[in-house]
mmCIF file of C-alpha atoms and ligand atoms in Angstrom:
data_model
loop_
_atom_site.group_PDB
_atom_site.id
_atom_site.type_symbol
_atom_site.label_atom_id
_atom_site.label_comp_id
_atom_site.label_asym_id
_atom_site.label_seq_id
_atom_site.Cartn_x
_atom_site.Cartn_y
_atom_site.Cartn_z
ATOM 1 C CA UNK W 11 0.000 0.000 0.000
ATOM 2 C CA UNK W 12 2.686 2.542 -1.445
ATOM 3 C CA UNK W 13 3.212 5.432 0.946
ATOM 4 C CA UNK W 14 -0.091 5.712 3.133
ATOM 5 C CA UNK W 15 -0.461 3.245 5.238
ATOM 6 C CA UNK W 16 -2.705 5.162 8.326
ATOM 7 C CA UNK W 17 -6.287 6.332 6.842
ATOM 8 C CA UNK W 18 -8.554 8.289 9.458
ATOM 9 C CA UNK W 19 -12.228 8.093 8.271
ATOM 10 C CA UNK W 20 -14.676 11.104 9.916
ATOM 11 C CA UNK W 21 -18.116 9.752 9.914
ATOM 12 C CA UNK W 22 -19.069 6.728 10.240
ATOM 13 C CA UNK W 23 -22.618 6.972 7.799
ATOM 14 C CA UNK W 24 -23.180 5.151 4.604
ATOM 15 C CA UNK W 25 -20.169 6.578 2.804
ATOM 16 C CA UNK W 26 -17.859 6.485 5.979
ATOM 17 C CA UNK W 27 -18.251 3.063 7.043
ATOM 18 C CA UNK W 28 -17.952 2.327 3.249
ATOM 19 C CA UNK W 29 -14.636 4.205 2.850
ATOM 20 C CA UNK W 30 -13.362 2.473 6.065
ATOM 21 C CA UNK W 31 -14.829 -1.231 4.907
ATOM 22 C CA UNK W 32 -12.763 -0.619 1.277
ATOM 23 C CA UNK W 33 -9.296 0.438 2.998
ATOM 24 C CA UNK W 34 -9.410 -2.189 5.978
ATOM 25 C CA UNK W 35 -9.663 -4.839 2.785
ATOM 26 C CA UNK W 36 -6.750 -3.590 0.782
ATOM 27 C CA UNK W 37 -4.845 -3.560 4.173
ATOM 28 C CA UNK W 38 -4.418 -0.278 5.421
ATOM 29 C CA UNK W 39 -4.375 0.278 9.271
ATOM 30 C CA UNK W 40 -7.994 2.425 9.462
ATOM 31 C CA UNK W 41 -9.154 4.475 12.351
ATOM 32 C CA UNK W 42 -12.845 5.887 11.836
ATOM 33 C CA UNK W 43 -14.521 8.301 14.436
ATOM 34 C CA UNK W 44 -17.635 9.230 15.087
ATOM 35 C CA UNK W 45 -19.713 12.038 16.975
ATOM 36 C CA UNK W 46 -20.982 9.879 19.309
ATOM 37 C CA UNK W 47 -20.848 5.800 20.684
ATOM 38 C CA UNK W 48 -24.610 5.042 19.424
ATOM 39 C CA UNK W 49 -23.444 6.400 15.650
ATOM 40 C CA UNK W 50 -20.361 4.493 16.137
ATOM 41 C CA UNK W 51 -21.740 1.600 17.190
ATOM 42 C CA UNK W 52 -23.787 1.937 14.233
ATOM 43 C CA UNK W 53 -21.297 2.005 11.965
ATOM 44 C CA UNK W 54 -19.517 -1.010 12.858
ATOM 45 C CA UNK W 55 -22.242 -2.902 12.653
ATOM 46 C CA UNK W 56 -22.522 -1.877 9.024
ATOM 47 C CA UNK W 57 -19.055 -2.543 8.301
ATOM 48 C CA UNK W 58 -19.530 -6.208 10.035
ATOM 49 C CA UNK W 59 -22.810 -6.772 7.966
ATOM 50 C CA UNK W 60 -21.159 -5.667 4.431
ATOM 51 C CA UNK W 61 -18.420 -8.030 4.999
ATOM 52 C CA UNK W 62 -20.231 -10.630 5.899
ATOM 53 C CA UNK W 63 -22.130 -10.363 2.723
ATOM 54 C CA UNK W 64 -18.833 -10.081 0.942
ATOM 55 C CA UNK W 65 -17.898 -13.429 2.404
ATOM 56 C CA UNK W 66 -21.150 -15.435 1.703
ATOM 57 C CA UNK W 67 -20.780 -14.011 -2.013
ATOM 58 C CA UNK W 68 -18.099 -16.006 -2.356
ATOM 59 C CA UNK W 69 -15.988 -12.665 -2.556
ATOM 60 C CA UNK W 70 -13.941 -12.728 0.216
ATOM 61 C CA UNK W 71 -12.789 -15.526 2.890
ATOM 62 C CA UNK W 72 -14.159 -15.361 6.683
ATOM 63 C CA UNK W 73 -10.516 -15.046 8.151
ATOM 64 C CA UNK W 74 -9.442 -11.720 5.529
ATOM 65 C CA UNK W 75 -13.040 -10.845 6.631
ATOM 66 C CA UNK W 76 -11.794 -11.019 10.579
ATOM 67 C CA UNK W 77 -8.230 -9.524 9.432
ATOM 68 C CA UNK W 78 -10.013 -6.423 7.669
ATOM 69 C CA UNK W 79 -11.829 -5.663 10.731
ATOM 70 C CA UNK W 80 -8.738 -6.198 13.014
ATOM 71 C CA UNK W 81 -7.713 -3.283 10.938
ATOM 72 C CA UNK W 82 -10.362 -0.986 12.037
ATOM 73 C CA UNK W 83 -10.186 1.005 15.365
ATOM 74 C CA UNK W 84 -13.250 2.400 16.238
ATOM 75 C CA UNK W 85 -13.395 5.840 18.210
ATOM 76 C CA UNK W 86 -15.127 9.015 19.436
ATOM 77 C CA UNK W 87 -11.644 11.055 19.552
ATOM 78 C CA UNK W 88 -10.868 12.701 16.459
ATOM 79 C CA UNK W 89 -7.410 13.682 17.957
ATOM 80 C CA UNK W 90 -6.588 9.711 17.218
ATOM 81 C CA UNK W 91 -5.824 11.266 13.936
ATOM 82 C CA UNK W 92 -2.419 12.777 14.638
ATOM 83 C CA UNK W 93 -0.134 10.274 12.814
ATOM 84 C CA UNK W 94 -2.471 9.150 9.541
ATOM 85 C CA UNK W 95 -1.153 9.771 6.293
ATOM 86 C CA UNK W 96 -4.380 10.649 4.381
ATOM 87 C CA UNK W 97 -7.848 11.498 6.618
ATOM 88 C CA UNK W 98 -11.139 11.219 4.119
ATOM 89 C CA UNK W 99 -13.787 13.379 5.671
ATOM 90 C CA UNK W 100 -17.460 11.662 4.994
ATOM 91 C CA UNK W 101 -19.727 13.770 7.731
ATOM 92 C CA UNK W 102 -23.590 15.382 6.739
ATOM 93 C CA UNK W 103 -23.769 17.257 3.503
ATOM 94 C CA UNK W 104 -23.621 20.272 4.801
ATOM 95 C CA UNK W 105 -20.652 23.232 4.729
ATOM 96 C CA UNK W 106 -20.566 24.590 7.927
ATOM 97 C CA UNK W 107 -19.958 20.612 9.433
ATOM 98 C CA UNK W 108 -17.411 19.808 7.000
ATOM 99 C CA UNK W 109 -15.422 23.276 7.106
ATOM 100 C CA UNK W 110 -15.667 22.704 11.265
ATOM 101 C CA UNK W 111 -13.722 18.895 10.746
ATOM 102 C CA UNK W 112 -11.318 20.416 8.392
ATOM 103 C CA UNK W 113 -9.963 23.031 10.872
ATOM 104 C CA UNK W 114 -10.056 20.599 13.700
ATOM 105 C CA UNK W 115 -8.043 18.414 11.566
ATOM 106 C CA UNK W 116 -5.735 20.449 10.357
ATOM 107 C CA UNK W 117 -4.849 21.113 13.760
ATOM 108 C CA UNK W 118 -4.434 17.623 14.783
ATOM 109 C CA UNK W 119 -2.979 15.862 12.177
ATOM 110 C CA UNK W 120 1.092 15.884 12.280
ATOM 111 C CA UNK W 121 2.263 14.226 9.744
ATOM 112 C CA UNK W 122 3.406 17.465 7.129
ATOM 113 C CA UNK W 123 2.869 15.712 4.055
ATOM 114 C CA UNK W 124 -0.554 14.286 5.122
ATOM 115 C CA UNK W 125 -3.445 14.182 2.177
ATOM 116 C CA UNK W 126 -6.890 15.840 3.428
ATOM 117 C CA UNK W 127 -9.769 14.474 1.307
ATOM 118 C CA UNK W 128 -13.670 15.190 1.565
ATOM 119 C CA UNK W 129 -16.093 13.080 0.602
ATOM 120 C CA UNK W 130 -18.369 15.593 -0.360
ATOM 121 C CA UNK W 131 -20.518 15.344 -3.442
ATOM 122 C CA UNK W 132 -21.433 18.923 -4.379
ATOM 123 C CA UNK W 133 -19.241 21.237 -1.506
ATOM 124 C CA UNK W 134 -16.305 23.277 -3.364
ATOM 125 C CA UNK W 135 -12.920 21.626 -2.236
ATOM 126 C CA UNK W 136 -11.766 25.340 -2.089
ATOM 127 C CA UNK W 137 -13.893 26.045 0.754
ATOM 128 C CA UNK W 138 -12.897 23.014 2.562
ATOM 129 C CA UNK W 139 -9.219 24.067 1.098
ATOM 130 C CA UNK W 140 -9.100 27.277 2.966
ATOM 131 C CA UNK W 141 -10.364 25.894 6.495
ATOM 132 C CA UNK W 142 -6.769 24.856 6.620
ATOM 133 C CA UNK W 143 -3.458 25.798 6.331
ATOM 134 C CA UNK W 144 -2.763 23.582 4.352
ATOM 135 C CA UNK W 145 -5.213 23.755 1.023
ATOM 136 C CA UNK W 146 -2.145 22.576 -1.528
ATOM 137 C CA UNK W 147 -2.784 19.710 0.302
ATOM 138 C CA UNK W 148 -7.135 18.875 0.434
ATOM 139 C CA UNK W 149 -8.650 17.371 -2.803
ATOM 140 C CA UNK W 150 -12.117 15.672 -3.199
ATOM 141 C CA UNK W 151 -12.202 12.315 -3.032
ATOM 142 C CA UNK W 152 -15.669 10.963 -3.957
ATOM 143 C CA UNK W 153 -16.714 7.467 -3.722
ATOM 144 C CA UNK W 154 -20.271 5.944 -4.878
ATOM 145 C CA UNK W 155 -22.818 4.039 -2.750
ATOM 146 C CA UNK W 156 -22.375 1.032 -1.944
ATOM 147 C CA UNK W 157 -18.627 1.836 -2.166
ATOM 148 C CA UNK W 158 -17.038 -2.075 -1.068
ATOM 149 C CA UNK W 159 -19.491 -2.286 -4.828
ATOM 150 C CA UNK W 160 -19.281 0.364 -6.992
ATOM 151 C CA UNK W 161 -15.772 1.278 -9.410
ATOM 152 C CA UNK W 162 -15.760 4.745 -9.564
ATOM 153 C CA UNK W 163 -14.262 7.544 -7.730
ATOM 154 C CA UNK W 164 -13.802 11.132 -8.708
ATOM 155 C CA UNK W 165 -10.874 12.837 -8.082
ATOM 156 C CA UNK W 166 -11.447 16.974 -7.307
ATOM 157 C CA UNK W 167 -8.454 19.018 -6.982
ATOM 158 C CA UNK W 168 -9.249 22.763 -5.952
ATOM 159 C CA UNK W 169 -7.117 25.407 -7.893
ATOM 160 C CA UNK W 170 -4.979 25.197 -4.788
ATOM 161 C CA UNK W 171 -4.384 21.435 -4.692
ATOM 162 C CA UNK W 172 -0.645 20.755 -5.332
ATOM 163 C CA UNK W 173 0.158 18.101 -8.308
ATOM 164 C CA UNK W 174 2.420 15.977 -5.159
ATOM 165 C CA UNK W 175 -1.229 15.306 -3.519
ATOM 166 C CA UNK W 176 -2.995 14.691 -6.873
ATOM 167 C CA UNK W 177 -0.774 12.077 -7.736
ATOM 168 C CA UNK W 178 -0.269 10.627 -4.429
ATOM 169 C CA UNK W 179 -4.429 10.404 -4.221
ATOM 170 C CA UNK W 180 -4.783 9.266 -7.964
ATOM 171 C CA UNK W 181 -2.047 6.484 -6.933
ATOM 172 C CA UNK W 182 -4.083 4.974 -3.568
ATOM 173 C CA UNK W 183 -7.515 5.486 -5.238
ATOM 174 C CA UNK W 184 -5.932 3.243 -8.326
ATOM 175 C CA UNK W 185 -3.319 1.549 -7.115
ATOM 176 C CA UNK W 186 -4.320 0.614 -3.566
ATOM 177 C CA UNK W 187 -8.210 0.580 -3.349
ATOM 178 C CA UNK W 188 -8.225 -0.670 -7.097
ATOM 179 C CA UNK W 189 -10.736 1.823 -7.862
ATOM 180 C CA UNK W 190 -10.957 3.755 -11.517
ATOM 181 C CA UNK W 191 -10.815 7.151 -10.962
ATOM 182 C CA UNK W 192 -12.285 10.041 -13.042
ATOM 183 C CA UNK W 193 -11.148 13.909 -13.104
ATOM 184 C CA UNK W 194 -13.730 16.783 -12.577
ATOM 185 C CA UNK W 195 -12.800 20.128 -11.900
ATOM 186 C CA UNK W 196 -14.268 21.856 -8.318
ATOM 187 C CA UNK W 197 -17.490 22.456 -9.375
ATOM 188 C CA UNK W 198 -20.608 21.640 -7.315
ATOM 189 C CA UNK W 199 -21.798 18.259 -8.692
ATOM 190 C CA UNK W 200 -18.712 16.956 -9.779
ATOM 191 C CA UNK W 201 -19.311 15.107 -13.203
ATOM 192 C CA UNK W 202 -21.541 12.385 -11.710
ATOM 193 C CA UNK W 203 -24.129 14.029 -9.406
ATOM 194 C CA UNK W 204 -24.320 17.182 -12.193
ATOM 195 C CA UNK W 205 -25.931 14.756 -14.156
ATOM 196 C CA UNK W 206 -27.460 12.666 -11.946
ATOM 197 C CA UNK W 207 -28.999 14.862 -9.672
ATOM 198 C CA UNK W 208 -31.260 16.362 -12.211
ATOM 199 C CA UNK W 209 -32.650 13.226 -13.231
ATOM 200 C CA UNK W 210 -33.930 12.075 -9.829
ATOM 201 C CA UNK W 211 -35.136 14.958 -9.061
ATOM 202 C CA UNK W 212 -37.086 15.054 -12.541
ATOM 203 C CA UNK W 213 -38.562 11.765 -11.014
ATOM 204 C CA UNK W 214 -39.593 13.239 -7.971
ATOM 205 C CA UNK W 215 -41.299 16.391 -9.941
ATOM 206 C CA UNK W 216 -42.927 13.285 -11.560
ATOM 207 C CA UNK W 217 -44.893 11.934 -8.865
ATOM 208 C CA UNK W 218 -45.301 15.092 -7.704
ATOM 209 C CA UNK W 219 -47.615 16.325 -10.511
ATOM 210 C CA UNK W 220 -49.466 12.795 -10.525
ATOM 211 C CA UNK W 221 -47.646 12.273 -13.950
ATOM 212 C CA UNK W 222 -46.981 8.199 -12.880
ATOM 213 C CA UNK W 223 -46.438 5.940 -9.685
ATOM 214 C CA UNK W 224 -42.883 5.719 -7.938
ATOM 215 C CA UNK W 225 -42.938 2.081 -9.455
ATOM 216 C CA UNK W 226 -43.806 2.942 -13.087
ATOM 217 C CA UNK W 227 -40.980 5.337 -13.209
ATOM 218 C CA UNK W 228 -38.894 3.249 -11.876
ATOM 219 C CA UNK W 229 -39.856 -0.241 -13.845
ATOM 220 C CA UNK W 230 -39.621 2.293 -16.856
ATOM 221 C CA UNK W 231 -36.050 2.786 -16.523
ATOM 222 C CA UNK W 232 -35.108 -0.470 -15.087
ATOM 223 C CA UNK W 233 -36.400 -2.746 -18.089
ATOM 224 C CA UNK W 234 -36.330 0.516 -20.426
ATOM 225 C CA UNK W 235 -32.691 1.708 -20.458
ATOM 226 C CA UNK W 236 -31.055 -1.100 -18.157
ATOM 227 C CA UNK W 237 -30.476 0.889 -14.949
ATOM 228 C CA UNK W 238 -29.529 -1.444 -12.331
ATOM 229 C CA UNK W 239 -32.235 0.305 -10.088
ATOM 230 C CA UNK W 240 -34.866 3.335 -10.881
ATOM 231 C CA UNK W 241 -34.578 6.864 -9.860
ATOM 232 C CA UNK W 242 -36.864 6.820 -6.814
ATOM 233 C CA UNK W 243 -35.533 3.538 -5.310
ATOM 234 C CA UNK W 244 -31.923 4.789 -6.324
ATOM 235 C CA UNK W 245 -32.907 8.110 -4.108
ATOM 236 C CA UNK W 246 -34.232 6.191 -1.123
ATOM 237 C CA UNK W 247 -30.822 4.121 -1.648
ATOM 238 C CA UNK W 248 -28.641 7.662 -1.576
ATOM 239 C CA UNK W 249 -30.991 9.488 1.015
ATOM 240 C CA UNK W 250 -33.613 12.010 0.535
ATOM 241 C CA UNK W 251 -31.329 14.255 3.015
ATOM 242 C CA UNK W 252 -28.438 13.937 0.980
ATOM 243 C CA UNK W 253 -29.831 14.451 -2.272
ATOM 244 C CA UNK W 254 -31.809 17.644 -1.182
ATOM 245 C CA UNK W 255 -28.436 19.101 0.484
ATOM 246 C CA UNK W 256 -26.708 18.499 -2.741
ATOM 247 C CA UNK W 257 -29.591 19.562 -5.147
ATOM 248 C CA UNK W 258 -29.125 22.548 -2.664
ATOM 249 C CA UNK W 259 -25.604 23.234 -3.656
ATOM 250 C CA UNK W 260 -25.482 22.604 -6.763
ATOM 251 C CA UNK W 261 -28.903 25.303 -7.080
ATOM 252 C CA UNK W 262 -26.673 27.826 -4.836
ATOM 253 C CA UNK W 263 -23.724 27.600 -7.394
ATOM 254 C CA UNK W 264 -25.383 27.873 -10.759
ATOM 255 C CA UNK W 265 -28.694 29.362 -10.089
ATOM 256 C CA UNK W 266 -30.471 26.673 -12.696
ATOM 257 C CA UNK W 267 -33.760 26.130 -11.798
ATOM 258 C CA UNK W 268 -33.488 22.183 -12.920
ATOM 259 C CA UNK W 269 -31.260 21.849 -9.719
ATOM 260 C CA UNK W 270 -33.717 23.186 -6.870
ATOM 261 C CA UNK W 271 -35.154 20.458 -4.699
ATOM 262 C CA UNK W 272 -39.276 19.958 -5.461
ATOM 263 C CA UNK W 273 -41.586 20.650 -2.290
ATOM 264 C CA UNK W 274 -42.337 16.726 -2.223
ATOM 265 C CA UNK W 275 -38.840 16.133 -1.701
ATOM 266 C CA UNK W 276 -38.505 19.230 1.340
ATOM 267 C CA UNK W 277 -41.698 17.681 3.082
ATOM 268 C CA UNK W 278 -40.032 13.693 2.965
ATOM 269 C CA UNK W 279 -37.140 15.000 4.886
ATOM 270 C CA UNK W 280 -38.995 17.325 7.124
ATOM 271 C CA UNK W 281 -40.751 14.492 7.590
ATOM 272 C CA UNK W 282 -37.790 12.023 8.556
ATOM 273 C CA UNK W 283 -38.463 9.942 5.222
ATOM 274 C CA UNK W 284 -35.028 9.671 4.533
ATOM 275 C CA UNK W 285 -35.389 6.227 2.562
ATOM 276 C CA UNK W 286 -33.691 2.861 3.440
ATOM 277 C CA UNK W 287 -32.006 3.888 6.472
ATOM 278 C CA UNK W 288 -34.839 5.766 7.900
ATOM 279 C CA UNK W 289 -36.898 2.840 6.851
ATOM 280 C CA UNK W 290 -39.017 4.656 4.592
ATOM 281 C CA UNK W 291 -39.159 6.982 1.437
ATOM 282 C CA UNK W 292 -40.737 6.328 -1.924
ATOM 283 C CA UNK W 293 -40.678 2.843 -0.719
ATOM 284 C CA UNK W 294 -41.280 0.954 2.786
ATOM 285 C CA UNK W 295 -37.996 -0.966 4.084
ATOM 286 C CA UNK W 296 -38.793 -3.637 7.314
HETATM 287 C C1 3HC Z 17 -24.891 10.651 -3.925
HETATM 288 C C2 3HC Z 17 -23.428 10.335 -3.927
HETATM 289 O O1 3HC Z 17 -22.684 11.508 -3.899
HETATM 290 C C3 3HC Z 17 -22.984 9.542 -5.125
HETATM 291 C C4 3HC Z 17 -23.653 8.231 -5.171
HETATM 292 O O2 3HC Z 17 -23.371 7.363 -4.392
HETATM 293 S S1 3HC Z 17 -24.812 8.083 -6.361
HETATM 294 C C5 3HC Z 17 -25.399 6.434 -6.150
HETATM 295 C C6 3HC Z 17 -24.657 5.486 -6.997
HETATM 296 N N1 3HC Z 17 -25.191 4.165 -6.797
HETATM 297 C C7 3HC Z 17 -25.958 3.573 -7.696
HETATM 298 O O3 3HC Z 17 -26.251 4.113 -8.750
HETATM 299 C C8 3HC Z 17 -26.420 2.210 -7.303
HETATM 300 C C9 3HC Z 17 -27.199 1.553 -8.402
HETATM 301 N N2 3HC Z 17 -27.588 0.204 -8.001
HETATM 302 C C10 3HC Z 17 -26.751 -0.864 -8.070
HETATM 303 O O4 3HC Z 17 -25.605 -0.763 -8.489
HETATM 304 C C11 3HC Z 17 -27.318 -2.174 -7.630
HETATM 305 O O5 3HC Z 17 -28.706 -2.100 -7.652
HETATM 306 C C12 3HC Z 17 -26.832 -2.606 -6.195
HETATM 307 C C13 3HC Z 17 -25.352 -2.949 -6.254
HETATM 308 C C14 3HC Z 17 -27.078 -1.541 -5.129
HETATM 309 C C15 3HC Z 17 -27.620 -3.824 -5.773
HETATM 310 O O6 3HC Z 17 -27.525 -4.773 -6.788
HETATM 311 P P1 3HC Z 17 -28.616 -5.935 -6.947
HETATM 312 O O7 3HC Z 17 -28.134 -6.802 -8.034
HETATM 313 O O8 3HC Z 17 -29.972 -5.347 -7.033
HETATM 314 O O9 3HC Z 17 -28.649 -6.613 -5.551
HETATM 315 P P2 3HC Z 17 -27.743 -7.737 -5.006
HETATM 316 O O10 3HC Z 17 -27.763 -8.931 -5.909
HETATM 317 O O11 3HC Z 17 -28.222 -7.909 -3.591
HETATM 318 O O12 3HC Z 17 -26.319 -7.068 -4.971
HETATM 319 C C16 3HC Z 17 -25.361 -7.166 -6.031
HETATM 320 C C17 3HC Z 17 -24.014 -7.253 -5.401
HETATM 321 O O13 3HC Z 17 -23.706 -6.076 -4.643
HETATM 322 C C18 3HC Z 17 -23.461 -6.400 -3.254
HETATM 323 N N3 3HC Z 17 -24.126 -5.373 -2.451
HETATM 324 C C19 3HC Z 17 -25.345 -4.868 -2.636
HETATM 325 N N4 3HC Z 17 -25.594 -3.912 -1.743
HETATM 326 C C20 3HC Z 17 -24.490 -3.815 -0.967
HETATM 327 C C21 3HC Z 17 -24.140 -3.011 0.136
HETATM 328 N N5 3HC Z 17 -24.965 -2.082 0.629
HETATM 329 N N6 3HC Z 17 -22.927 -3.186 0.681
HETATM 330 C C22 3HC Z 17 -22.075 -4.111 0.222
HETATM 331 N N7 3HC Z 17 -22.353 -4.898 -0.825
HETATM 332 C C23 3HC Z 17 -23.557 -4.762 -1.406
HETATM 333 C C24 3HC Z 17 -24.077 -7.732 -3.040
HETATM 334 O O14 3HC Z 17 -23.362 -8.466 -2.057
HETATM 335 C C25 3HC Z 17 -23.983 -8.392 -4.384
HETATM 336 O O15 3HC Z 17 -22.727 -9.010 -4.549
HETATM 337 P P3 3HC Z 17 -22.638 -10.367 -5.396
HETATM 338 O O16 3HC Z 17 -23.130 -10.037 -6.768
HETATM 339 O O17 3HC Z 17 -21.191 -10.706 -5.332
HETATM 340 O O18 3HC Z 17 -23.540 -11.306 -4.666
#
């Protein structure tokens, strides 16, 4: 695993545990922290559920199942941090919360050379960048859910990010993690989420005007253009939270009416109908 061996993970949510499930399997040492024990808790049990899937898929054996999680320390101290080579932050959509773990990491993490990646899907790196003093050394690095499943990974270097941290991030994504990674400039939405943002939230306008049922729409482009799953259950998958916080980024940077979240989609979260993990959205999940 070239030269980063220590990965801090901050979060602990779908993405987090994710991140921290991929790098415990390609044998980095992985510390992953949480806000609190009950979201902690939480996340290991994720972690210990997705590789137990792995293993009765046939994909990977019970005892690299029990040395990936050997790998993992769980904790509520971020200042565990100090001596990891590259920390990947995956907390709530939202600015203010991510800008708040970049300074606090920046102050805690000691190794000079360290890589600072976000997560985030839609928040310019810049302003994550300049929470530090350090930005020639924070670049996006955006995996896709479920991450132990999915390829991809986009790679978002700010204007500040130095070529030394592109490289050594393009080189772990690839080399280490095994992942194909993608280049998008630091634009809200990325490449993916620009496109496919719009699209679900099309859906969602969909339903909204009584156009069709959340299973039409989605049978429609399941067994009409191949898509592993349709928009709505693909939403419920993502999170109604996190697609209205980056449908509200992406709106806030280029003012394009396609991009702002429909009043259906406001209420669900008001509501707590966050999809799977909430246990319901455009779909019921027992
Ligand atoms: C919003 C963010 O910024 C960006 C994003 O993340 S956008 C979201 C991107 N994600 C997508 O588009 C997901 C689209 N959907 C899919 O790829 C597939 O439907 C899916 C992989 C989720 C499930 O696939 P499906 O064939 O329906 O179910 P299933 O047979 O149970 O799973 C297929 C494989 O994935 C694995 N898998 C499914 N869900 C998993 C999970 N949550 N964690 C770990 N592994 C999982 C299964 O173990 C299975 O592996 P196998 O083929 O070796 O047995």
């Amino acid at each position: 695993m070239a030269d980063i061996q220590r990965v801090g993970v901050v979060g602990a949510g779908l993405m987090g545990s994710g991140i921290a499930e991929v790098h415990a399997r390609a044998g980095a040492d992985v510390t992953i922290t949480e806000v609190n024990q009950p979201a902690l808790d939480a996340g290991r049990a994720r972690i210990e559920k997705s590789l137990q899937r792995a293993v009765k898929a046939g994909k990977l054996s019970a005892e690299d199942a029990d040395a990936a999680l050997g790998r993992l320390t769980f904790t509520t101290d971020i200042a565990a941090f100090a001596d990891r080579d590259l920390v990947i932050e995956a907390v709530i959509e939202q600015e203010q919360a991510k800008v708040e773990v970049f300074r606090s990491l920046d102050k805690i993490v000691e190794r000079p050379d360290a890589v600072f990646a976000s997560n985030t899907s839609s928040i310019p790196i810049m302003k994550l960048g300049m929470a530090t003093s350090r930005p020639q050394q924070v670049i996006g690095i955006h995996f896709f859910n479920p991450v132990p499943v999915l390829p991809l990974v986009e790679l978002v270097p700010s204007l500040l990010t130095g070529e030394d941290t592109v490289k050594r991030a393009d080189e772990h994504v690839t080399g280490s993690l095994g992942k194909t990674v993608i280049r998008s400039q630091d634009r809200a939405g990325f490449i993916v989420n620009a496109l496919l943002v719009p699209y679900l939230l099309s859906a969602i306008r969909m339903i909204e005007s009584g156009f069709a049922s959340a299973e039409d729409i989605d049978r429609g482009m399941e067994l009409g253009t191949a898509h592993p799953m349709g928009p709505l259950r693909l939403s419920d998958l993502i999170g109604l939270d996190t697609i209205k916080a980056i449908a509200e980024s992406m709106y806030e940077e280029f003012k394009e009416p396609l991009y702002s979240p429909p009043p259906l989609l406001l209420r669900m979260v008001d509501a707590g109908l966050l999809g799977k993990k909430s246990g319901r959205g455009f779909y019921s999940y027992s």
